Amino acid sequence: MMNRRFSIIYFLFIVIRLCCPTLAFCEVLTNKTVIKADMIYEVVDVVDLVGKQMKLAKNCYLIFRGGIIKNGELVGNKSKIEASPVKIFNEDLKVSGNWTVEKAYPEWFGAKADGVHDDRAAIQNCINNFRDTYLMGDVYAIRSYTECHGAKRGIVMPAYKSLVGTNMRDNHSQIKTFVELESVLYLSERCNTVEGVFVNGGGVFQKFGTDALARYGVETFGSGKNVKGSSATAYLIFKDMYVAYCKSDGFHILGYSIKYINCIVSQCRGNAFYASYDNGRGPGHNFQYCSAVNCRQSGFKIENTTYSSLLNCSVDNCGFDVQKTENGELYHAYSFSNVNTTNLQSCGEEGCYYVYKLTGGCIAMSFENCRLYNCTKNLPSKFRYNNVIVVDNAMGIRFSGLVI
């Protein structure tokens, strides 16, 4: 809506400029332009800053009409940009300062989204410089990495950033790794939103992460208790996401006040969703309409949290490693440890060998209108009907309307 409104205003400006050519409100940008506040600048050709810094005056509006800026530094000052998802910044240009941009695209920094070229740096530059990054393409390949907190990461999201996938062909724009990583998407601080993104750990369908390149699909920093000057990861929203083909967990989330809405995890070697807090008990991991499908370990493994909830969630065909008794652990569809005041409502399970496991001092938990279906169908006979529900060192546990 804002872009449409601006296009109308810009059209009126063009009419006025034609009628009153001496009236200056819009100029073609060059490397010799004297920048003024509240001006509109058109970029219609290559603007070579020849290694120098161009500081935009307050509230400038850059309109890209086939041009590109290169070789230097462009500094924003509450500046706006109008450009389609095409390359407008060359690789040798540094973008910095303060920008007021509703939608920014990695394509501005050279991303191709063809699943071949390495788009990591383009995505990272876009996230670093603008608040809201939109993925418009099909497959964004990750063929390099950045070091963060002692490990190789794909995309690192600082605080107060959002990443939105908008590919309408399959409803998810894909970020896929082609190199070994600790995590494809790493949220290092707080107040992030990730929506409509398919995070691919680099594995292949039906191999359950055995050939994956990334350990985790989505990972967070945690409390930062051992890192001076850091703060805990908190206030995150994951919405309409799909995570698959990872060596370990799909979501490996340490932090508090986290929302997961309509997220799906599939074909991971570890847990689908691992939620915890690494500095005592942390409040609030809240899952709504989330699904775990064909993961080797638990669908939802939740530890060291309080005031969490799962609403209309499902776990299908998870916990396959139970057949390998040498692992020493039985993987349940829903596993809780040291959890306080947590509610499961209208959650289901199908085809999992074990369903609920409550250990480590769980307190005040309720399970309402949940259904267990086919939970021992293919289980070896010596295990059958044992440990479907395990409650050990827990109190105040209530089951209501449970269907087995």
Short mmCIF file of C-alpha atoms in Angstrom, two decimals:
data_model
loop_
_atom_site.label_atom_id
_atom_site.label_comp_id
_atom_site.label_asym_id
_atom_site.label_seq_id
_atom_site.Cartn_x
_atom_site.Cartn_y
_atom_site.Cartn_z
CA MET A 1 0.00 0.00 0.00
CA MET A 2 2.77 2.41 0.91
CA ASN A 3 4.66 1.64 -2.32
CA ARG A 4 1.50 2.28 -4.35
CA ARG A 5 0.89 5.54 -2.52
CA PHE A 6 4.47 6.61 -3.09
CA SER A 7 4.24 5.76 -6.81
CA ILE A 8 1.25 8.10 -7.13
CA ILE A 9 3.11 10.84 -5.29
CA TYR A 10 6.16 10.27 -7.43
CA PHE A 11 4.03 10.50 -10.59
CA LEU A 12 2.69 13.85 -9.42
CA PHE A 13 6.25 14.98 -8.73
CA ILE A 14 7.23 14.08 -12.30
CA VAL A 15 4.30 16.09 -13.67
CA ILE A 16 5.29 19.07 -11.51
CA ARG A 17 8.92 18.74 -12.57
CA LEU A 18 7.94 18.80 -16.23
CA CYS A 19 5.76 21.84 -15.68
CA CYS A 20 8.25 23.61 -13.40
CA PRO A 21 11.74 22.46 -14.39
CA THR A 22 13.43 24.99 -12.07
CA LEU A 23 11.80 23.46 -8.99
CA ALA A 24 14.29 21.04 -7.38
CA PHE A 25 12.90 18.09 -5.42
CA CYS A 26 14.23 15.11 -7.39
CA GLU A 27 17.67 14.57 -8.89
CA VAL A 28 19.60 11.83 -10.63
CA LEU A 29 22.23 10.52 -8.22
CA THR A 30 25.91 10.64 -9.21
CA ASN A 31 29.11 10.47 -7.19
CA LYS A 32 29.30 14.27 -7.37
CA THR A 33 25.77 14.95 -6.14
CA VAL A 34 25.51 17.30 -3.15
CA ILE A 35 23.12 15.43 -0.87
CA LYS A 36 20.28 17.46 0.67
CA ALA A 37 17.67 16.52 3.25
CA ASP A 38 14.15 15.41 2.25
CA MET A 39 15.16 14.89 -1.39
CA ILE A 40 14.37 12.14 -3.86
CA TYR A 41 17.32 10.71 -5.78
CA GLU A 42 16.99 8.43 -8.78
CA VAL A 43 19.69 5.83 -9.43
CA VAL A 44 19.51 5.19 -13.17
CA ASP A 45 23.12 4.20 -13.92
CA VAL A 46 26.23 2.90 -12.19
CA VAL A 47 27.22 5.22 -9.35
CA ASP A 48 30.91 4.63 -8.55
CA LEU A 49 31.85 6.13 -5.18
CA VAL A 50 35.55 5.56 -6.03
CA GLY A 51 36.26 4.24 -2.53
CA LYS A 52 34.68 7.19 -0.74
CA GLN A 53 31.82 7.52 1.72
CA MET A 54 28.47 8.97 0.66
CA LYS A 55 26.41 10.19 3.63
CA LEU A 56 22.75 10.68 2.89
CA ALA A 57 21.04 13.66 4.51
CA LYS A 58 17.99 13.03 6.70
CA ASN A 59 14.89 11.49 5.09
CA CYS A 60 16.35 11.03 1.63
CA TYR A 61 14.54 8.65 -0.72
CA LEU A 62 16.55 6.53 -3.16
CA ILE A 63 14.65 5.22 -6.19
CA PHE A 64 16.50 2.61 -8.23
CA ARG A 65 15.57 2.67 -11.93
CA GLY A 66 18.05 0.12 -13.24
CA GLY A 67 21.08 1.66 -11.54
CA ILE A 68 23.56 0.29 -9.03
CA ILE A 69 25.88 1.81 -6.42
CA LYS A 70 29.40 0.42 -5.98
CA ASN A 71 32.92 0.85 -4.60
CA GLY A 72 32.64 2.75 -1.31
CA GLU A 73 30.29 3.22 1.63
CA LEU A 74 26.66 4.36 1.60
CA VAL A 75 25.46 5.71 4.95
CA GLY A 76 21.73 6.05 5.58
CA ASN A 77 20.04 8.64 7.81
CA LYS A 78 16.42 7.57 8.22
CA SER A 79 16.66 6.95 4.50
CA LYS A 80 14.16 5.09 2.33
CA ILE A 81 14.65 2.84 -0.69
CA GLU A 82 12.33 1.94 -3.54
CA ALA A 83 13.63 -0.98 -5.59
CA SER A 84 12.43 -4.32 -6.89
CA PRO A 85 14.23 -7.55 -5.82
CA VAL A 86 17.23 -7.02 -8.14
CA LYS A 87 20.86 -6.18 -7.49
CA ILE A 88 21.32 -2.52 -6.51
CA PHE A 89 24.43 -2.76 -4.29
CA ASN A 90 27.70 -4.12 -5.61
CA GLU A 91 29.82 -6.50 -3.52
CA ASP A 92 32.47 -3.82 -2.98
CA LEU A 93 29.94 -1.42 -1.42
CA LYS A 94 29.48 -1.18 2.34
CA VAL A 95 25.98 -0.22 3.49
CA SER A 96 25.64 1.28 6.96
CA GLY A 97 23.71 3.84 8.96
CA ASN A 98 20.00 4.08 9.70
CA TRP A 99 17.36 3.04 7.17
CA THR A 100 13.55 3.18 7.13
CA VAL A 101 12.69 0.37 4.73
CA GLU A 102 9.52 -1.71 4.95
CA LYS A 103 10.81 -4.60 2.84
CA ALA A 104 14.42 -5.37 2.02
CA TYR A 105 15.57 -8.19 -0.24
CA PRO A 106 18.82 -10.22 -0.36
CA GLU A 107 18.67 -9.75 -4.12
CA TRP A 108 19.70 -6.12 -3.50
CA PHE A 109 23.08 -7.49 -2.41
CA GLY A 110 23.37 -9.98 -5.27
CA ALA A 111 21.45 -13.08 -4.11
CA LYS A 112 20.27 -15.25 -7.00
CA ALA A 113 18.03 -17.79 -5.18
CA ASP A 114 18.78 -20.43 -7.79
CA GLY A 115 20.06 -23.10 -5.41
CA VAL A 116 23.52 -22.91 -7.02
CA HIS A 117 25.20 -19.62 -6.18
CA ASP A 118 26.21 -18.91 -2.57
CA ASP A 119 23.63 -16.45 -1.19
CA ARG A 120 24.79 -16.45 2.43
CA ALA A 121 26.64 -13.12 2.36
CA ALA A 122 23.77 -11.40 0.53
CA ILE A 123 21.21 -12.59 3.09
CA GLN A 124 23.48 -11.66 5.98
CA ASN A 125 24.13 -8.16 4.61
CA CYS A 126 20.43 -7.59 4.17
CA ILE A 127 19.62 -8.74 7.71
CA ASN A 128 22.44 -6.67 9.21
CA ASN A 129 21.38 -3.43 7.54
CA PHE A 130 17.58 -3.60 7.47
CA ARG A 131 14.96 -4.62 10.00
CA ASP A 132 12.69 -6.75 7.77
CA THR A 133 14.23 -9.10 5.20
CA TYR A 134 11.96 -10.80 2.66
CA LEU A 135 12.92 -13.92 0.71
CA MET A 136 11.17 -13.83 -2.65
CA GLY A 137 13.03 -16.66 -4.43
CA ASP A 138 12.96 -20.45 -4.44
CA VAL A 139 16.20 -21.85 -2.96
CA TYR A 140 18.87 -19.71 -1.29
CA ALA A 141 22.07 -21.77 -1.16
CA ILE A 142 24.50 -21.59 1.76
CA ARG A 143 28.00 -22.53 0.56
CA SER A 144 30.06 -20.62 3.14
CA TYR A 145 29.81 -19.87 6.85
CA THR A 146 30.45 -17.27 9.52
CA GLU A 147 32.06 -17.91 12.90
CA CYS A 148 29.79 -17.00 15.81
CA HIS A 149 30.15 -18.10 19.43
CA GLY A 150 32.82 -20.62 18.53
CA ALA A 151 31.04 -22.51 15.76
CA LYS A 152 30.25 -22.37 12.05
CA ARG A 153 26.86 -20.79 11.37
CA GLY A 154 24.92 -20.14 8.22
CA ILE A 155 22.74 -17.07 8.82
CA VAL A 156 23.08 -15.14 12.10
CA MET A 157 20.18 -12.95 13.21
CA PRO A 158 20.97 -10.06 15.60
CA ALA A 159 18.30 -8.51 17.81
CA TYR A 160 15.11 -6.89 16.51
CA LYS A 161 15.20 -8.46 13.05
CA SER A 162 12.64 -10.40 11.03
CA LEU A 163 13.08 -12.90 8.20
CA VAL A 164 10.02 -13.65 6.05
CA GLY A 165 9.70 -16.17 3.24
CA THR A 166 7.17 -15.21 0.59
CA ASN A 167 7.60 -17.75 -2.20
CA MET A 168 4.00 -18.62 -3.05
CA ARG A 169 4.78 -21.70 -5.13
CA ASP A 170 5.19 -23.94 -2.10
CA ASN A 171 4.52 -21.33 0.60
CA HIS A 172 8.10 -21.47 1.86
CA SER A 173 11.29 -19.92 0.56
CA GLN A 174 14.09 -22.39 1.20
CA ILE A 175 17.47 -21.79 2.83
CA LYS A 176 19.57 -24.88 2.11
CA THR A 177 23.11 -25.60 3.25
CA PHE A 178 25.75 -27.22 1.05
CA VAL A 179 28.52 -27.03 3.69
CA GLU A 180 28.88 -28.47 7.18
CA LEU A 181 27.45 -26.14 9.84
CA GLU A 182 26.53 -26.17 13.49
CA SER A 183 23.24 -24.51 12.53
CA VAL A 184 21.68 -23.12 9.37
CA LEU A 185 19.83 -20.30 11.13
CA TYR A 186 21.29 -18.95 14.39
CA LEU A 187 19.44 -16.43 16.56
CA SER A 188 22.05 -14.86 18.77
CA GLU A 189 20.07 -12.28 20.76
CA ARG A 190 16.38 -11.42 21.21
CA CYS A 191 13.18 -10.08 19.64
CA ASN A 192 13.28 -11.91 16.30
CA THR A 193 10.54 -13.19 14.02
CA VAL A 194 11.04 -15.91 11.40
CA GLU A 195 8.06 -16.71 9.19
CA GLY A 196 7.38 -18.80 6.11
CA VAL A 197 10.93 -20.14 5.74
CA PHE A 198 11.99 -23.70 4.91
CA VAL A 199 15.29 -24.42 6.69
CA ASN A 200 17.04 -27.36 5.02
CA GLY A 201 19.94 -29.00 6.84
CA GLY A 202 21.31 -30.39 3.58
CA GLY A 203 20.15 -33.98 3.87
CA VAL A 204 18.04 -36.07 1.52
CA PHE A 205 14.45 -37.24 1.96
CA GLN A 206 13.99 -40.58 3.76
CA LYS A 207 17.56 -40.73 5.12
CA PHE A 208 16.56 -39.20 8.46
CA GLY A 209 19.46 -36.79 8.63
CA THR A 210 22.22 -39.41 8.32
CA ASP A 211 23.67 -37.52 5.35
CA ALA A 212 22.83 -34.02 6.64
CA LEU A 213 25.39 -31.21 6.68
CA ALA A 214 23.96 -29.09 9.50
CA ARG A 215 23.67 -30.28 13.08
CA TYR A 216 20.68 -28.05 13.83
CA GLY A 217 18.20 -26.36 11.55
CA VAL A 218 17.36 -23.47 13.89
CA GLU A 219 19.45 -22.76 16.99
CA THR A 220 19.55 -20.02 19.63
CA PHE A 221 22.34 -18.67 21.82
CA GLY A 222 20.73 -19.27 25.22
CA SER A 223 21.28 -17.36 28.46
CA GLY A 224 24.81 -16.18 27.74
CA LYS A 225 25.75 -16.84 31.34
CA ASN A 226 29.34 -17.65 30.35
CA VAL A 227 29.75 -14.77 27.89
CA LYS A 228 30.48 -11.36 29.40
CA GLY A 229 28.12 -8.57 28.36
CA SER A 230 25.59 -10.86 26.67
CA SER A 231 21.89 -11.22 27.38
CA ALA A 232 19.55 -14.19 27.17
CA THR A 233 17.80 -15.15 23.96
CA ALA A 234 14.14 -14.26 24.41
CA TYR A 235 10.93 -13.00 22.78
CA LEU A 236 11.21 -14.99 19.57
CA ILE A 237 8.41 -15.97 17.17
CA PHE A 238 8.67 -18.87 14.72
CA LYS A 239 5.66 -19.01 12.41
CA ASP A 240 4.69 -21.16 9.40
CA MET A 241 8.14 -22.75 9.22
CA TYR A 242 9.36 -26.06 7.89
CA VAL A 243 12.65 -27.56 9.12
CA ALA A 244 14.08 -30.81 7.79
CA TYR A 245 17.07 -33.08 7.10
CA CYS A 246 19.31 -32.20 10.08
CA LYS A 247 21.98 -34.27 11.84
CA SER A 248 20.39 -33.60 15.21
CA ASP A 249 17.45 -31.38 16.28
CA GLY A 250 15.25 -29.40 13.93
CA PHE A 251 14.73 -26.62 16.48
CA HIS A 252 17.34 -26.44 19.26
CA ILE A 253 16.11 -23.51 21.31
CA LEU A 254 17.63 -22.25 24.56
CA GLY A 255 15.84 -19.19 25.92
CA TYR A 256 12.53 -17.98 27.26
CA SER A 257 9.28 -16.43 26.00
CA ILE A 258 9.38 -18.29 22.69
CA LYS A 259 6.37 -18.89 20.42
CA TYR A 260 6.14 -21.61 17.78
CA ILE A 261 3.08 -21.33 15.53
CA ASN A 262 2.23 -23.83 12.78
CA CYS A 263 5.77 -25.18 12.47
CA ILE A 264 6.68 -28.60 11.05
CA VAL A 265 9.87 -30.60 11.58
CA SER A 266 10.60 -33.69 9.51
CA GLN A 267 13.35 -36.19 8.77
CA CYS A 268 15.78 -35.11 11.50
CA ARG A 269 18.20 -37.42 13.26
CA GLY A 270 17.58 -35.94 16.72
CA ASN A 271 14.53 -34.31 18.30
CA ALA A 272 12.07 -32.36 16.22
CA PHE A 273 11.72 -29.60 18.86
CA TYR A 274 14.19 -29.24 21.73
CA ALA A 275 13.24 -26.40 24.08
CA SER A 276 15.11 -25.55 27.26
CA TYR A 277 16.81 -22.84 29.30
CA ASP A 278 20.45 -23.14 30.32
CA ASN A 279 20.34 -20.96 33.45
CA GLY A 280 17.74 -22.47 35.79
CA ARG A 281 14.08 -22.62 34.79
CA GLY A 282 13.02 -20.24 32.04
CA PRO A 283 9.40 -19.20 31.36
CA GLY A 284 7.34 -19.79 28.32
CA HIS A 285 7.90 -22.11 25.36
CA ASN A 286 4.49 -22.05 23.72
CA PHE A 287 3.63 -24.34 20.81
CA GLN A 288 0.49 -23.99 18.68
CA TYR A 289 -0.43 -26.29 15.79
CA CYS A 290 3.10 -27.69 15.51
CA SER A 291 3.96 -31.11 14.09
CA ALA A 292 6.88 -33.52 14.35
CA VAL A 293 7.10 -36.14 11.61
CA ASN A 294 9.58 -38.97 11.05
CA CYS A 295 12.29 -37.83 13.47
CA ARG A 296 14.62 -40.33 15.12
CA GLN A 297 14.22 -39.10 18.69
CA SER A 298 11.46 -37.23 20.53
CA GLY A 299 8.92 -35.04 18.82
CA PHE A 300 8.93 -32.49 21.67
CA LYS A 301 11.71 -32.59 24.26
CA ILE A 302 11.20 -29.83 26.82
CA GLU A 303 13.48 -29.23 29.81
CA ASN A 304 14.08 -26.61 32.52
CA THR A 305 11.03 -24.48 31.70
CA THR A 306 7.93 -23.17 33.41
CA TYR A 307 4.58 -21.83 32.20
CA SER A 308 4.79 -23.57 28.83
CA SER A 309 1.99 -24.97 26.70
CA LEU A 310 1.30 -27.22 23.73
CA LEU A 311 -1.99 -26.71 21.88
CA ASN A 312 -3.19 -28.92 19.02
CA CYS A 313 0.27 -30.35 18.39
CA SER A 314 1.05 -33.75 16.90
CA VAL A 315 3.87 -36.29 16.76
CA ASP A 316 3.87 -38.92 14.00
CA ASN A 317 6.30 -41.80 13.60
CA CYS A 318 9.07 -40.43 15.82
CA GLY A 319 11.45 -42.27 18.19
CA PHE A 320 12.83 -44.86 15.77
CA ASP A 321 16.13 -45.16 17.67
CA VAL A 322 14.27 -47.15 20.33
CA GLN A 323 14.95 -50.23 18.21
CA LYS A 324 18.67 -49.79 18.84
CA THR A 325 18.83 -50.75 22.51
CA GLU A 326 22.55 -49.97 22.69
CA ASN A 327 21.64 -46.28 22.73
CA GLY A 328 20.54 -46.67 26.32
CA GLU A 329 17.56 -44.33 26.04
CA LEU A 330 13.93 -44.74 25.10
CA TYR A 331 12.68 -41.80 23.05
CA HIS A 332 9.15 -40.66 23.79
CA ALA A 333 6.89 -38.58 21.59
CA TYR A 334 6.67 -35.97 24.36
CA SER A 335 9.54 -35.85 26.86
CA PHE A 336 9.63 -33.48 29.85
CA SER A 337 12.31 -32.94 32.49
CA ASN A 338 12.36 -30.34 35.30
CA VAL A 339 9.22 -28.71 33.88
CA ASN A 340 6.78 -26.70 35.98
CA THR A 341 3.19 -25.59 35.30
CA THR A 342 2.81 -26.84 31.74
CA ASN A 343 -0.33 -27.78 29.85
CA LEU A 344 -0.92 -30.07 26.87
CA GLN A 345 -4.33 -29.67 25.26
CA SER A 346 -5.76 -31.61 22.31
CA CYS A 347 -2.37 -33.00 21.34
CA GLY A 348 -2.03 -36.26 19.45
CA GLU A 349 0.45 -38.98 18.62
CA GLU A 350 0.51 -41.74 16.06
CA GLY A 351 2.97 -44.51 15.34
CA CYS A 352 5.39 -43.62 18.16
CA TYR A 353 6.69 -46.39 20.38
CA TYR A 354 6.55 -44.40 23.63
CA VAL A 355 4.42 -41.37 24.31
CA TYR A 356 4.88 -39.40 27.56
CA LYS A 357 7.97 -39.25 29.74
CA LEU A 358 8.01 -37.01 32.83
CA THR A 359 11.21 -36.98 34.90
CA GLY A 360 13.57 -34.68 36.77
CA GLY A 361 11.08 -33.09 39.16
CA CYS A 362 8.19 -32.14 36.90
CA ILE A 363 5.45 -30.29 38.80
CA ALA A 364 1.88 -29.21 38.07
CA MET A 365 1.32 -30.53 34.55
CA SER A 366 -1.96 -31.32 32.85
CA PHE A 367 -2.81 -33.40 29.78
CA GLU A 368 -6.29 -32.68 28.45
CA ASN A 369 -8.14 -34.41 25.61
CA CYS A 370 -5.00 -35.97 24.16
CA ARG A 371 -5.03 -39.04 21.92
CA LEU A 372 -2.51 -41.88 21.66
CA TYR A 373 -2.96 -43.93 18.50
CA ASN A 374 -0.98 -46.92 17.22
CA CYS A 375 1.74 -46.27 19.78
CA THR A 376 2.91 -49.91 20.05
CA LYS A 377 2.00 -51.27 16.63
CA ASN A 378 5.48 -52.09 15.36
CA LEU A 379 7.30 -52.27 18.67
CA PRO A 380 9.26 -55.50 19.39
CA SER A 381 7.19 -57.76 21.63
CA LYS A 382 9.55 -57.54 24.63
CA PHE A 383 8.94 -53.77 24.77
CA ARG A 384 5.27 -53.73 23.89
CA TYR A 385 2.94 -51.94 26.33
CA ASN A 386 5.80 -51.02 28.63
CA ASN A 387 6.82 -47.41 29.17
CA VAL A 388 4.07 -45.93 27.00
CA ILE A 389 3.67 -43.40 29.82
CA VAL A 390 6.57 -42.91 32.27
CA VAL A 391 6.22 -40.71 35.36
CA ASP A 392 9.29 -40.64 37.58
CA ASN A 393 10.10 -38.05 40.26
CA ALA A 394 7.10 -35.89 39.33
CA MET A 395 4.10 -34.57 41.24
CA GLY A 396 0.82 -32.84 40.53
CA ILE A 397 0.31 -34.55 37.16
CA ARG A 398 -3.25 -34.67 35.78
CA PHE A 399 -4.56 -36.67 32.82
CA SER A 400 -8.05 -35.83 31.58
CA GLY A 401 -9.82 -37.24 28.55
CA LEU A 402 -6.82 -39.33 27.53
CA VAL A 403 -7.64 -41.79 24.69
CA ILE A 404 -5.34 -44.75 24.06
#
